Every structure is written in C-alpha cells, then in structure tokens.
Amino acid sequence: MDQSVREPPTGVWPAGLTRVPYWVYRDPEVARDEQTRIFEGSAWHYLCLEIDVPAVGDYRTTSMGAMPVVVVRTEDGEVVAFENRCAHRGSLICLDDGGRVKDFQCVYHAWRYDLRGNLTSIAFRRGINGQGGMPDDFRMEAHGPRKLRTAVLCGLVFGTLAVDGPDLESTIGPEVLVRLKRVLHKKVEVIGRFTQHMPCNWKLYMENVRDTYHASLLHTFFTTFRITRLSQGGGVMVGENGVAHASTTLAGAKGPDDSYAGMRADNQGFQLRDPSFLEAVAEFNDNINLQILSVFPGFILQQIHNALAVRQIVPRGVDSMDLHWTYLGFADDTPELRAMRLKQGNLAGPAGFVSMEDGAVGGFVQRGIAAADRETSVVEMGGATADTAETRATEASVRGFWKAWRAGMGV
C-alpha cells in the first residue's frame, strides 16, 4: 500500500480484484480521501451536456463529488468550468441550476467574476470616504475559484482539476469510445430530467451499473418480456485501465428460449396490457438492443431499445447519493420516434419497470454490511481479471471499476 494513504480501519486491502472489503463503503475517512484523490484528482468527470450551454453566458451548475461546479459558454464560444465558490467567504457564486448571465455576482458581498471565473470587481474595494476597503497591495488576479480543464466529447462536457495527464479520449480508451460514439452520433435534445436519491454509498451504484450478472436475475421484467437474457448474445468490454466499460445485449437469442425455465416460473402467463410499450426500431444499424456504458467515477450512458439517457452519480455522504437522470432524443426524431422514446423511458428510473430494483438493492447492501467491516464481498464470477469478455455471465467490469478506484486512491 502507498504509505501516503491512511491505513484502512481493518488492515490492508486483499490482493487481487476479487475481494472488496466492506469498510470501503462505510468509512468516513475513505469518503474524504475519495473527494481529494478521485473527485479532485486526475479523473475526468461528466459535468453536463454541451446543449445545456448553447449561447454565450449560458451556464449550468453541477458537481464533482462534493465540489460544486459552474459550466459556462464564454464570449469566444468555449465551454469552461470552475468551482462554484466565491473567493471571499466561500459562498456559492451561482444558486440556480442554470441560466444566462453577462457575468457572475456572489449574492453575499457582490464580488463579481467574468465568464471564465476570474475575479473582476469587489464591492467597496476602495472603502467609503477614504476609509476601509481592501489593502492597496491586494491583487484580484491572485484570488478566485479553481479552474477546471474541460473537454467536450460527443456533446458531453467533462472536467478535471488535473492540469496535465491523459486526455479524455485516451482515458476512455478506443474500444469503449467506439461504443460511446455509436449512440451519441448526432445532435441530441433533452426530453426529461429528474434526480433520484438513493440510501447507499455511490460505489455500490456504479458497481451495480457494471454488474451484468444481476440483470436477468434481479430484474424479472427483463426476462419475463425477453428484453435481455444471459442466453442472448453480447458481452462486456472493459478498458485496459478499468476506467470505462460497455456491456451489450444482442436482439437475437443465442440459446434456447427455455434457458430460464424453472427460474422464473412464477412469471409465466404475465402479459402487458399495452404491448406497444416494447415496440422498438433499430436506429443504430446493428443488432444491439441494449447497451450500458460507464466512465469512472460517475458517468453512465444508457440505451435500452430506443430509450436513451445519461446518468450522473453525485455522492452525498458515506451512505447517501443522488443520481441525476437526463433523458435524450435526437434533434431529427420523427414525432413517432419521440413518442416511442418517451414511452420506453418508463423502463428505467426510480419507478421504471426494469430499474426500480436498482434504486433499492444498494440500500439492501448498505444495511446488510452494517456490522461486517472485517468481511469482504466475492467478485469472482468469470474469473479474476478485468478483461473484455464475450459473455455477460461475468463480473469483469466490476473488477475494472475497482482497478480504476485503487489506482486513483493509490491502494
């Protein structure tokens, strides 16, 4: 273990990637280290959509872990981001989710900032009638919120506090990048937004996103209506550094239709009152009907039939997190396709026919490990590596997450 990292509460991390100690989801010191080493470290973080800031002065507020961030379009058309924190007393500079401004002014003491986050004006800097005010040697250019390095990829805005290091595309890796560009290949529009609160550590949700093993076991809707089964073709792609993953399910069945016979017998006979709910069109010129893609630590891109969405994980404490959902369509959608997307949007979300279980199961784990700090989980399905696999009966991409996490934490 890197000696600069605080000794964990119950000893060193187990060797390899197949055992995860439960204290990692519960220890407040781990959460504080994550904020410093991951969210304010070298990782790239999803911030917002480029279309959220279409014109000069348009801004959107977001987060990198606990750190509040402003994303804004500058006078020269560049998308920049900086910490949403006034250099004076630490107040939020922007209070709203988004809007359009000529510049930014802190509500507390009216300190002003330009569209790049540079301090430009201080109320009563010269005092009143020759008394008070700031010292003569005060230099505004020496004070201001931290600036982010930003990158725009496929209409997604990412940011990092690292001034150097690998670029975003290299970090994601060429294989997963192809899968990202497969979905976000033309201009998108926002067709819905909401935030879902979850009673679990943020890592449990990201593990769940990468866990293809559970999909057809926990989500009975998947198998009952044959959206995805492990007997269908597909697989899991994991970047070499573990940062990015993409899991896919092919539309055609690879094995016999009765491969789940007996496992979900209690579902036999269930039917949808409105079968059009599951109608779909193949819009990506391939046979993939479901793809889930993630970029460490907190970005997810979803394609379930024609239901497209991006999700952003925001930790809110050791055992609490927010999940920001943004449903997408394409700008050139026909009215029929847009209606189909909106209807299929009911597959995922806090009350989705598929993913409502995901909103609960992280809390089940958080409660289940309450007295198990000296125990570990078993992440051995499909072997011990974090390599790409031509099956979804594997936990390779979960191991990839821990490969990236341990690199970021120096463990």
Short mmCIF file of C-alpha atoms in Angstrom, two decimals:
data_model
loop_
_atom_site.label_atom_id
_atom_site.label_comp_id
_atom_site.label_asym_id
_atom_site.label_seq_id
_atom_site.Cartn_x
_atom_site.Cartn_y
_atom_site.Cartn_z
CA MET A 1 0.00 0.00 0.00
CA ASP A 2 1.16 3.54 -0.77
CA GLN A 3 2.46 4.89 2.54
CA SER A 4 0.85 8.27 1.82
CA VAL A 5 -2.59 6.66 2.12
CA ARG A 6 -4.13 6.40 5.57
CA GLU A 7 -4.09 2.86 6.95
CA PRO A 8 -7.57 1.35 6.45
CA PRO A 9 -9.59 0.53 9.59
CA THR A 10 -9.15 -3.24 9.43
CA GLY A 11 -5.85 -3.71 7.65
CA VAL A 12 -4.53 -3.72 4.11
CA TRP A 13 -6.60 -4.35 1.00
CA PRO A 14 -6.82 -8.03 -0.08
CA ALA A 15 -4.60 -8.97 -3.02
CA GLY A 16 -6.17 -9.05 -6.47
CA LEU A 17 -9.54 -7.72 -7.64
CA THR A 18 -11.94 -10.46 -6.47
CA ARG A 19 -12.38 -9.37 -2.84
CA VAL A 20 -13.69 -5.96 -1.76
CA PRO A 21 -13.64 -5.12 1.99
CA TYR A 22 -16.97 -3.80 3.22
CA TRP A 23 -15.42 -0.98 5.24
CA VAL A 24 -14.75 0.80 1.95
CA TYR A 25 -18.47 1.63 1.69
CA ARG A 26 -18.81 2.79 5.30
CA ASP A 27 -15.69 4.61 6.47
CA PRO A 28 -15.96 8.46 6.53
CA GLU A 29 -12.19 8.76 6.11
CA VAL A 30 -12.40 6.79 2.86
CA ALA A 31 -15.06 9.21 1.62
CA ARG A 32 -12.84 12.17 2.45
CA ASP A 33 -9.88 10.55 0.71
CA GLU A 34 -12.06 9.90 -2.36
CA GLN A 35 -13.00 13.55 -2.58
CA THR A 36 -9.34 14.58 -2.59
CA ARG A 37 -7.84 11.78 -4.66
CA ILE A 38 -10.62 10.97 -7.13
CA PHE A 39 -13.10 13.82 -7.44
CA GLU A 40 -10.41 16.50 -7.10
CA GLY A 41 -7.72 14.30 -8.56
CA SER A 42 -6.80 13.19 -12.07
CA ALA A 43 -10.10 11.56 -13.05
CA TRP A 44 -12.35 13.03 -15.75
CA HIS A 45 -15.88 13.83 -14.53
CA TYR A 46 -19.08 14.27 -16.51
CA LEU A 47 -20.46 17.77 -15.89
CA CYS A 48 -23.36 18.41 -18.27
CA LEU A 49 -24.44 18.33 -21.91
CA GLU A 50 -22.98 20.83 -24.35
CA ILE A 51 -26.52 21.79 -25.37
CA ASP A 52 -27.11 22.88 -21.75
CA VAL A 53 -24.90 25.91 -22.53
CA PRO A 54 -25.73 26.76 -26.16
CA ALA A 55 -25.05 30.53 -26.19
CA VAL A 56 -22.60 32.99 -24.65
CA GLY A 57 -23.34 33.44 -20.95
CA ASP A 58 -25.41 30.27 -20.67
CA TYR A 59 -24.39 28.31 -17.58
CA ARG A 60 -25.30 25.16 -15.69
CA THR A 61 -24.36 24.14 -12.15
CA THR A 62 -23.20 20.63 -11.37
CA SER A 63 -20.86 18.73 -9.02
CA MET A 64 -17.62 16.77 -8.90
CA GLY A 65 -18.26 14.72 -5.80
CA ALA A 66 -18.87 17.28 -3.06
CA MET A 67 -17.29 20.10 -5.08
CA PRO A 68 -19.87 22.44 -6.68
CA VAL A 69 -19.03 23.45 -10.26
CA VAL A 70 -20.23 26.02 -12.81
CA VAL A 71 -20.09 25.23 -16.55
CA VAL A 72 -20.46 28.24 -18.87
CA ARG A 73 -20.11 29.28 -22.52
CA THR A 74 -17.60 32.13 -22.88
CA GLU A 75 -17.51 35.05 -25.34
CA ASP A 76 -15.29 33.11 -27.75
CA GLY A 77 -17.62 30.10 -27.74
CA GLU A 78 -15.50 27.90 -25.48
CA VAL A 79 -17.11 25.77 -22.77
CA VAL A 80 -15.26 26.29 -19.49
CA ALA A 81 -15.85 25.26 -15.88
CA PHE A 82 -14.77 26.48 -12.47
CA GLU A 83 -15.50 25.83 -8.82
CA ASN A 84 -18.81 27.32 -7.68
CA ARG A 85 -17.23 29.07 -4.69
CA CYS A 86 -16.66 32.74 -4.06
CA ALA A 87 -13.03 33.60 -3.25
CA HIS A 88 -14.18 35.92 -0.46
CA ARG A 89 -16.11 33.88 2.13
CA GLY A 90 -16.79 30.66 0.25
CA SER A 91 -20.43 31.20 -0.67
CA LEU A 92 -21.88 29.63 -3.80
CA ILE A 93 -21.50 32.02 -6.71
CA CYS A 94 -24.43 30.51 -8.64
CA LEU A 95 -27.54 29.41 -6.77
CA ASP A 96 -29.72 28.21 -9.67
CA ASP A 97 -29.46 25.07 -11.79
CA GLY A 98 -28.74 27.19 -14.85
CA GLY A 99 -29.49 30.38 -16.73
CA ARG A 100 -27.88 33.14 -18.80
CA VAL A 101 -25.70 35.96 -17.45
CA LYS A 102 -23.28 38.67 -18.61
CA ASP A 103 -21.06 37.87 -15.65
CA PHE A 104 -21.41 36.30 -12.19
CA GLN A 105 -22.03 38.08 -8.90
CA CYS A 106 -21.91 36.46 -5.48
CA VAL A 107 -25.10 37.22 -3.56
CA TYR A 108 -23.27 37.51 -0.22
CA HIS A 109 -20.96 40.53 -0.77
CA ALA A 110 -21.38 41.22 -4.51
CA TRP A 111 -17.90 40.11 -5.60
CA ARG A 112 -18.06 39.73 -9.40
CA TYR A 113 -16.49 37.22 -11.78
CA ASP A 114 -16.25 37.07 -15.56
CA LEU A 115 -17.42 34.10 -17.62
CA ARG A 116 -14.11 32.30 -17.04
CA GLY A 117 -14.35 32.62 -13.26
CA ASN A 118 -11.82 35.45 -12.95
CA LEU A 119 -12.43 37.93 -10.13
CA THR A 120 -13.13 41.33 -11.74
CA SER A 121 -14.77 43.53 -9.12
CA ILE A 122 -15.03 43.88 -5.33
CA ALA A 123 -17.80 45.95 -3.77
CA PHE A 124 -16.35 48.93 -1.85
CA ARG A 125 -12.81 47.85 -2.72
CA ARG A 126 -11.62 51.44 -2.06
CA GLY A 127 -13.75 51.79 1.06
CA ILE A 128 -16.05 54.75 1.84
CA ASN A 129 -14.78 58.34 2.04
CA GLY A 130 -11.20 57.16 2.16
CA GLN A 131 -11.78 54.71 5.00
CA GLY A 132 -11.92 50.92 4.98
CA GLY A 133 -11.68 48.85 1.82
CA MET A 134 -9.10 46.34 0.69
CA PRO A 135 -5.34 46.84 1.14
CA ASP A 136 -3.53 48.65 -1.67
CA ASP A 137 -1.45 45.56 -2.47
CA PHE A 138 -4.49 43.28 -2.88
CA ARG A 139 -4.36 41.61 -6.31
CA MET A 140 -7.63 40.30 -7.69
CA GLU A 141 -5.84 38.00 -10.16
CA ALA A 142 -4.42 36.07 -7.20
CA HIS A 143 -7.87 35.17 -5.91
CA GLY A 144 -10.67 33.17 -7.44
CA PRO A 145 -12.30 29.75 -7.67
CA ARG A 146 -10.34 26.80 -9.00
CA LYS A 147 -10.47 26.39 -12.80
CA LEU A 148 -11.13 23.04 -14.46
CA ARG A 149 -9.59 21.57 -17.55
CA THR A 150 -12.55 20.74 -19.80
CA ALA A 151 -13.22 18.54 -22.81
CA VAL A 152 -16.30 18.16 -25.00
CA LEU A 153 -16.89 14.70 -26.47
CA CYS A 154 -19.99 13.66 -28.44
CA GLY A 155 -21.89 16.57 -26.90
CA LEU A 156 -20.84 15.64 -23.35
CA VAL A 157 -18.86 18.09 -21.19
CA PHE A 158 -16.24 16.54 -18.90
CA GLY A 159 -13.88 18.27 -16.50
CA THR A 160 -10.90 17.60 -14.25
CA LEU A 161 -8.75 19.60 -11.86
CA ALA A 162 -5.63 17.88 -13.20
CA VAL A 163 -3.73 20.38 -15.33
CA ASP A 164 -1.93 17.65 -17.22
CA GLY A 165 -2.24 13.91 -17.68
CA PRO A 166 -4.04 11.79 -20.31
CA ASP A 167 -6.75 13.43 -22.38
CA LEU A 168 -10.35 12.30 -22.10
CA GLU A 169 -10.40 10.08 -25.18
CA SER A 170 -7.21 8.28 -24.17
CA THR A 171 -8.59 7.76 -20.68
CA ILE A 172 -11.78 6.16 -22.01
CA GLY A 173 -9.85 4.03 -24.49
CA PRO A 174 -10.50 3.33 -28.18
CA GLU A 175 -12.78 0.31 -27.82
CA VAL A 176 -15.30 1.86 -25.42
CA LEU A 177 -15.03 5.17 -27.27
CA VAL A 178 -16.48 3.47 -30.35
CA ARG A 179 -19.45 2.36 -28.24
CA LEU A 180 -19.94 5.91 -26.95
CA LYS A 181 -19.87 7.38 -30.45
CA ARG A 182 -22.23 4.63 -31.63
CA VAL A 183 -25.05 6.13 -29.54
CA LEU A 184 -24.18 9.84 -29.43
CA HIS A 185 -23.54 10.17 -33.15
CA LYS A 186 -25.65 13.28 -33.83
CA LYS A 187 -27.20 16.26 -32.06
CA VAL A 188 -29.34 15.40 -29.04
CA GLU A 189 -32.21 17.11 -27.28
CA VAL A 190 -33.23 16.83 -23.63
CA ILE A 191 -36.68 15.25 -23.27
CA GLY A 192 -36.73 14.81 -19.49
CA ARG A 193 -34.78 15.34 -16.27
CA PHE A 194 -35.07 14.29 -12.66
CA THR A 195 -32.95 13.44 -9.62
CA GLN A 196 -33.23 10.17 -7.70
CA HIS A 197 -31.96 9.91 -4.14
CA MET A 198 -30.51 6.57 -3.04
CA PRO A 199 -29.66 5.37 0.50
CA CYS A 200 -26.30 3.82 -0.36
CA ASN A 201 -22.65 4.55 -0.96
CA TRP A 202 -22.01 5.82 -4.50
CA LYS A 203 -19.70 2.93 -5.31
CA LEU A 204 -22.48 0.40 -4.80
CA TYR A 205 -24.50 2.01 -7.58
CA MET A 206 -21.58 2.15 -10.00
CA GLU A 207 -20.83 -1.49 -9.25
CA ASN A 208 -24.47 -2.27 -9.99
CA VAL A 209 -24.26 -0.46 -13.33
CA ARG A 210 -21.26 -2.59 -14.29
CA ASP A 211 -22.74 -5.82 -12.93
CA THR A 212 -24.17 -7.74 -15.88
CA TYR A 213 -24.58 -10.87 -13.75
CA HIS A 214 -27.61 -9.49 -11.88
CA ALA A 215 -29.56 -8.07 -14.82
CA SER A 216 -31.76 -11.04 -15.66
CA LEU A 217 -31.93 -12.27 -12.04
CA LEU A 218 -32.92 -9.13 -10.14
CA HIS A 219 -34.93 -7.53 -12.95
CA THR A 220 -37.74 -10.00 -13.64
CA PHE A 221 -39.25 -7.65 -16.22
CA PHE A 222 -36.20 -8.23 -18.43
CA THR A 223 -36.70 -11.97 -18.61
CA THR A 224 -40.49 -12.05 -18.49
CA PHE A 225 -40.72 -9.91 -21.61
CA ARG A 226 -37.46 -11.13 -23.17
CA ILE A 227 -35.66 -7.80 -23.31
CA THR A 228 -32.41 -9.37 -22.15
CA ARG A 229 -31.33 -12.81 -21.03
CA LEU A 230 -27.84 -14.12 -20.44
CA SER A 231 -28.54 -16.69 -23.18
CA GLN A 232 -28.71 -13.87 -25.73
CA GLY A 233 -25.55 -12.77 -27.50
CA GLY A 234 -23.50 -9.86 -26.27
CA GLY A 235 -20.65 -9.28 -23.91
CA VAL A 236 -18.69 -6.92 -21.72
CA MET A 237 -15.96 -4.55 -22.89
CA VAL A 238 -13.53 -3.19 -20.27
CA GLY A 239 -10.86 -0.59 -20.92
CA GLU A 240 -7.29 -1.57 -20.10
CA ASN A 241 -7.19 0.84 -17.15
CA GLY A 242 -10.65 -0.17 -15.93
CA VAL A 243 -11.95 3.40 -16.28
CA ALA A 244 -14.58 2.68 -18.93
CA HIS A 245 -16.84 -0.23 -19.74
CA ALA A 246 -19.64 -1.10 -22.14
CA SER A 247 -21.98 -4.07 -21.86
CA THR A 248 -24.19 -5.09 -24.79
CA THR A 249 -27.09 -7.40 -25.43
CA LEU A 250 -27.91 -8.59 -28.93
CA ALA A 251 -31.50 -8.75 -30.08
CA GLY A 252 -31.33 -12.30 -31.38
CA ALA A 253 -31.43 -15.22 -28.95
CA LYS A 254 -28.18 -17.18 -28.75
CA GLY A 255 -29.50 -20.10 -26.75
CA PRO A 256 -32.84 -21.91 -26.35
CA ASP A 257 -35.86 -19.85 -25.28
CA ASP A 258 -36.39 -22.04 -22.24
CA SER A 259 -32.92 -21.45 -20.77
CA TYR A 260 -34.57 -19.80 -17.76
CA ALA A 261 -37.21 -22.49 -17.33
CA GLY A 262 -37.96 -23.00 -13.66
CA MET A 263 -36.03 -19.93 -12.53
CA ARG A 264 -38.92 -17.53 -13.11
CA ALA A 265 -41.82 -19.91 -13.37
CA ASP A 266 -43.96 -17.61 -11.25
CA ASN A 267 -43.86 -15.07 -14.08
CA GLN A 268 -45.42 -17.34 -16.67
CA GLY A 269 -48.68 -16.01 -18.05
CA PHE A 270 -47.95 -12.34 -17.35
CA GLN A 271 -48.77 -10.06 -20.27
CA LEU A 272 -48.60 -6.36 -20.99
CA ARG A 273 -51.93 -4.62 -21.44
CA ASP A 274 -50.22 -2.32 -23.95
CA PRO A 275 -47.67 -4.37 -25.96
CA SER A 276 -46.66 -1.26 -27.94
CA PHE A 277 -44.62 -0.31 -24.87
CA LEU A 278 -41.90 -2.68 -26.07
CA GLU A 279 -42.00 -1.87 -29.76
CA ALA A 280 -38.66 -0.59 -30.97
CA VAL A 281 -36.84 0.39 -34.12
CA ALA A 282 -33.21 -0.44 -34.91
CA GLU A 283 -31.70 3.04 -35.25
CA PHE A 284 -28.00 2.24 -34.82
CA ASN A 285 -27.53 -0.10 -37.78
CA ASP A 286 -26.59 -3.07 -35.63
CA ASN A 287 -28.21 -5.86 -33.67
CA ILE A 288 -27.66 -4.34 -30.19
CA ASN A 289 -30.92 -3.72 -28.36
CA LEU A 290 -29.37 -2.81 -25.00
CA GLN A 291 -26.11 -1.09 -24.13
CA ILE A 292 -24.94 0.27 -20.78
CA LEU A 293 -21.71 2.26 -20.80
CA SER A 294 -19.86 3.89 -17.90
CA VAL A 295 -16.85 6.12 -17.34
CA PHE A 296 -15.23 6.11 -13.89
CA PRO A 297 -16.15 7.50 -11.48
CA GLY A 298 -19.70 8.67 -12.11
CA PHE A 299 -20.93 8.73 -15.73
CA ILE A 300 -23.41 6.29 -17.33
CA LEU A 301 -24.86 6.23 -20.84
CA GLN A 302 -27.94 4.09 -21.36
CA GLN A 303 -29.55 2.67 -24.48
CA ILE A 304 -32.44 0.30 -23.78
CA HIS A 305 -34.17 -0.22 -27.11
CA ASN A 306 -34.83 3.44 -28.06
CA ALA A 307 -34.73 4.83 -24.52
CA LEU A 308 -31.58 6.94 -24.27
CA ALA A 309 -30.31 8.61 -21.10
CA VAL A 310 -27.22 9.84 -19.33
CA ARG A 311 -26.88 9.42 -15.59
CA GLN A 312 -24.55 11.24 -13.21
CA ILE A 313 -23.61 9.93 -9.76
CA VAL A 314 -23.17 12.55 -7.02
CA PRO A 315 -22.09 11.28 -3.56
CA ARG A 316 -23.96 12.86 -0.64
CA GLY A 317 -22.16 11.16 2.23
CA VAL A 318 -20.95 7.70 3.13
CA ASP A 319 -24.36 6.08 2.76
CA SER A 320 -26.20 8.52 0.51
CA MET A 321 -26.07 9.64 -3.13
CA ASP A 322 -28.03 11.45 -5.80
CA LEU A 323 -28.46 10.12 -9.31
CA HIS A 324 -29.16 12.78 -11.94
CA TRP A 325 -31.04 11.40 -14.94
CA THR A 326 -31.24 13.17 -18.30
CA TYR A 327 -33.42 11.52 -20.96
CA LEU A 328 -32.38 12.17 -24.54
CA GLY A 329 -33.76 12.16 -28.04
CA PHE A 330 -32.17 13.24 -31.29
CA ALA A 331 -32.94 16.60 -32.84
CA ASP A 332 -34.15 14.91 -36.04
CA ASP A 333 -36.52 12.46 -34.31
CA THR A 334 -39.84 11.93 -36.05
CA PRO A 335 -42.90 12.55 -33.85
CA GLU A 336 -43.47 8.78 -33.78
CA LEU A 337 -39.92 8.01 -32.65
CA ARG A 338 -40.03 10.72 -30.00
CA ALA A 339 -43.30 9.29 -28.64
CA MET A 340 -41.68 5.85 -28.59
CA ARG A 341 -38.70 7.17 -26.61
CA LEU A 342 -40.95 8.83 -24.06
CA LYS A 343 -42.98 5.67 -23.60
CA GLN A 344 -39.88 3.49 -23.28
CA GLY A 345 -38.48 5.97 -20.78
CA ASN A 346 -40.68 4.16 -18.28
CA LEU A 347 -38.30 1.19 -18.44
CA ALA A 348 -35.63 2.96 -16.39
CA GLY A 349 -35.70 5.35 -13.44
CA PRO A 350 -36.82 5.17 -9.80
CA ALA A 351 -40.18 3.67 -10.76
CA GLY A 352 -39.06 2.06 -14.02
CA PHE A 353 -40.35 -1.37 -14.91
CA VAL A 354 -36.73 -2.51 -15.07
CA SER A 355 -34.59 -0.38 -12.80
CA MET A 356 -36.76 0.34 -9.77
CA GLU A 357 -34.94 -2.60 -8.14
CA ASP A 358 -31.59 -0.85 -8.67
CA GLY A 359 -32.83 2.01 -6.51
CA ALA A 360 -33.44 -0.37 -3.63
CA VAL A 361 -30.75 -3.03 -3.79
CA GLY A 362 -27.88 -0.66 -2.94
CA GLY A 363 -29.69 0.18 0.28
CA PHE A 364 -30.12 -3.53 0.98
CA VAL A 365 -26.35 -3.97 0.73
CA GLN A 366 -25.65 -0.87 2.83
CA ARG A 367 -27.87 -2.26 5.60
CA GLY A 368 -26.53 -5.80 5.19
CA ILE A 369 -22.89 -4.80 5.76
CA ALA A 370 -23.55 -2.63 8.82
CA ALA A 371 -21.56 -4.98 11.10
CA ALA A 372 -19.26 -6.57 8.52
CA ASP A 373 -16.26 -4.24 8.31
CA ARG A 374 -13.87 -7.20 8.61
CA GLU A 375 -15.59 -9.16 5.84
CA THR A 376 -15.28 -8.94 2.05
CA SER A 377 -17.54 -9.36 -0.94
CA VAL A 378 -16.84 -12.04 -3.55
CA VAL A 379 -16.36 -10.69 -7.09
CA GLU A 380 -15.17 -13.85 -8.83
CA MET A 381 -17.80 -14.52 -11.50
CA GLY A 382 -15.98 -15.03 -14.80
CA GLY A 383 -12.52 -15.22 -13.25
CA ALA A 384 -10.15 -12.81 -11.55
CA THR A 385 -9.24 -10.33 -14.28
CA ALA A 386 -10.80 -7.11 -15.56
CA ASP A 387 -10.62 -8.12 -19.21
CA THR A 388 -13.14 -7.85 -22.03
CA ALA A 389 -15.36 -10.95 -22.25
CA GLU A 390 -17.76 -12.36 -24.84
CA THR A 391 -20.30 -13.16 -22.14
CA ARG A 392 -22.33 -11.24 -19.61
CA ALA A 393 -22.05 -14.04 -17.03
CA THR A 394 -19.04 -12.24 -15.58
CA GLU A 395 -18.06 -9.55 -13.10
CA ALA A 396 -15.09 -8.40 -15.18
CA SER A 397 -16.34 -4.81 -15.47
CA VAL A 398 -16.96 -4.62 -11.71
CA ARG A 399 -13.36 -5.66 -11.21
CA GLY A 400 -12.46 -2.97 -13.73
CA PHE A 401 -14.14 -0.38 -11.52
CA TRP A 402 -12.01 -1.45 -8.57
CA LYS A 403 -8.91 -1.43 -10.74
CA ALA A 404 -9.61 2.24 -11.56
CA TRP A 405 -10.60 3.09 -7.97
CA ARG A 406 -7.47 1.57 -6.47
CA ALA A 407 -5.28 3.40 -9.00
CA GLY A 408 -6.97 6.68 -8.13
CA MET A 409 -6.70 6.09 -4.40
CA GLY A 410 -3.14 4.76 -4.51
CA VAL A 411 -4.17 1.48 -2.87
#
